[in-house]
């Protein structure tokens, strides 16, 4: 079956290449980059030119992505701070309010991404951020379960576009060996947000409750911050390399040419049914979905219950808020180091493995240690458990560097984030009120699931390396059959880069293990 599929894809490639030679380019079917550059390189740029453009990109894109991700994480986890600062919903009602965010996310992630494909990507993102900022501020109004559930549901819907959009933006502007570190730069904002949010909540906890609960101040402040970030995105985030306003026309061409060899393309506005089907039938899609599930079921519990767990060790509310910040610092270190290592070595799965090791140690400590005499060690365990968070950043980078064909990219990213939602929904239910204050079943689930993820990483790595070997053999056969010289192979590789073919259809595509 694999051989038949590859033969079909190879035949399709030959058809595409011949058609391009004999007829005009159908821009609707190809990559949007072809509106600015040709099928083959027509401009010559030096490495210094590429470096200059990359520095300009780094000055704008990663900071804006980081601001967006920091805002999203703060807004998503505000409920965790609110839970110990006068939030009126408790017990199973609190669990359901936490759950509703991920229900909204799951409902809207696929429609949101297919809408984004048809519109200007950055503008769509900016409007969503402003809208969820308003929803955040509205959390200061209700007092009962129903409105909080509805607001969190709407918040999840609006935030569902963030990670898939940022993945697409990074993959448009950066080479494969740059994507892991750039995604780590914005993903580390989870840790920064943990530090900032902890200190913010700690300061607000000193405000006297005179008819206006401290948790309302958090929601108003974070909502206003989201609106400001949304406006910044609308003003400065480019939709694609072809219309990056801060680059000259020559620099835009350079920005596109520097990613040509990666064979990932930029964007295409047409929704292609065949690419959706391929994404659904690709075994690698479901392996990465499974990896997302295994790493994010723990996240669903820890994101909403870490402060409650720490307070259960015997700390006061104020102590709990300030003691949450070192975990954020470790999250920053984990994301940056793993992202750097991923790009430096050309690996995606091994950095996840290294990040999981301290997490498994921490999870083992949480399961095995008990009693007030162990609260220092237990607190340390909650900090190092957060190392696993870097795995999601590497999964994002994996998708960016291992998927081609814009509709397929959108579909795989949406499936990944849908799995993220399902995992977080399940995760919130692993920490049940009846298990308080120890929450032992939830802690055991972290240990078991991340142990399984460790094994899965090696399976995914093996699959990608095996597919690379098959592609290499197919390319040799294609070259022999057509009598191509090395120069002709180079030209065909250039022409395939922006044809909006999928990674399976493109024999020049190389997977990152």
Steps between C-alpha positions, in 0.01 A plus 500: 500500500782742587679422174180556297440835669857612439481397134179699461658803665806470275279488189308801625827691544603431139160624379532820701851573373414441134185716524700783650740500209232504231237731648447807711516463876165462675565723802186376670638148503862585587667670791434872547879558495496446122330837460834651602759242391519251213485123495879512478743740663541813291672719760833437666551570870801453726494352849552853631179606322313212661647579843395865470143398415489244781606765752222728380252216537631420848447858607126484420356148480629312809430793740143531374451121513638502855265779606203310355595172665571667835162670490322179406664301778424766761139521391459123486651443846346804671243258639774323697588827679135593540430163667679613817408869481126504558370330184133424581478158328659203679500117503369321192363830369856633489611189310227559241591868461863395443378236253283739299804683358616183327149414379482837325851449362408158362174623344662786311860400417419343160259770375737768630803367312317449171359854529853628573628325184265711287573830679808703585658286771644765733191723476275209591722426799499862617120528492465179701744627765310827545173309527628263767644796694147639525370157608770487771389833646139380503604228752482773765122525459329163584467329838357160408606189313303547174650829376853393597455176304376693194781757516770232530339313208517814286856566614603153383341557159682830448837367617482186283666677207815603689737202492408382144539854369836555668626166365401605147664842539829353624501237222443773237794717606764262638711210376457158659815535708371830640143402583559309825678787673250761373209296628685455828535878520125545506421177686732599786249774571298234681775511762529878487124526538518264798754729668320822408157362588622370835646836602197688365257282692721526810487879486125508439445262794589788733208707367221504757176337388247780535229384267743443213671162525873487412441244221300765309801731492705221341244446225467871421877558488573192287209579267630852441846356430352265239327787321830690483682196358222449243539856376880450471445186292261683267754778451829312465463124444545412128255258338770334284850568363344635180340795683731561797473880517830548686697335217583655164385315188849359452508386864162331459636302208803414712274392788321258268810369324675421831228247586470348151729204571288396801215407258233609754362797304319801646123502447214423263149643533324204337364221722607173333294192577775259393740653753243469780457131409875443490540659843231270641656189344861581591613279790738775615201728561351259749832429666543871570138522616570216744819675617299818560243306702762332716684823582196720555272291719744584783489865390122512536528417867816693587398823327189532716596316819868572566424787739238292679748211532776727635264661748407148614864446605434745785587837350285813533330663201766771471782248535340280234482785249863599541627140512350428157753726327812274504307241301448765233874574491578131448241493221682784325836321528350173376337658194806700396751217548285237328420734208867586453602134519226404251625745235867437570472123454214486249305285745142537618426194711821474706455847659157386618662195660756714686221730624292208623772355726486768776121502469484126572729549800271774633187293437659208686573727797141628505369144505750361749539780756234586759458695821575855622865413559548454127341823381831653384578198284142491372521868406822432307324214324223734378768723350690234303179333380461807277799396287265292283343822373781544246372187323202686356729767353700226328178338375413838345844509335455139388178589320657808338803316364334168411182605319464656156196606300320792664164329550676196642697724738181669616329164550789339690540807722126506571501128585797553730324782683175302511698223671639768732142589592383145553806435715435804715134408537600155621775652713266721699305189595808316632511743794163451669373668820458160668877443466593830672738604643746234378351438152694172480315358193582817304867478595518132402343581162783747431761234572335234283412717200837669470677165528296386198591822318868420549457178300284668235774757426734225382225347284429833326871556445538154342203559266643829370847359443348202316298733274812703421677185385204411276492852353871483425452176306200644312694811403786290363250298296327818375835643393597178320166461323497859369873518428538812713841655558591643839426847365153386386436350845588835657259681268219254570560539873467878469181468296343257747556731798202732437268261315290448816558125483476296816804346663396160362454630145832685495797261458740780600342542843718382790344417838654618826519217751 
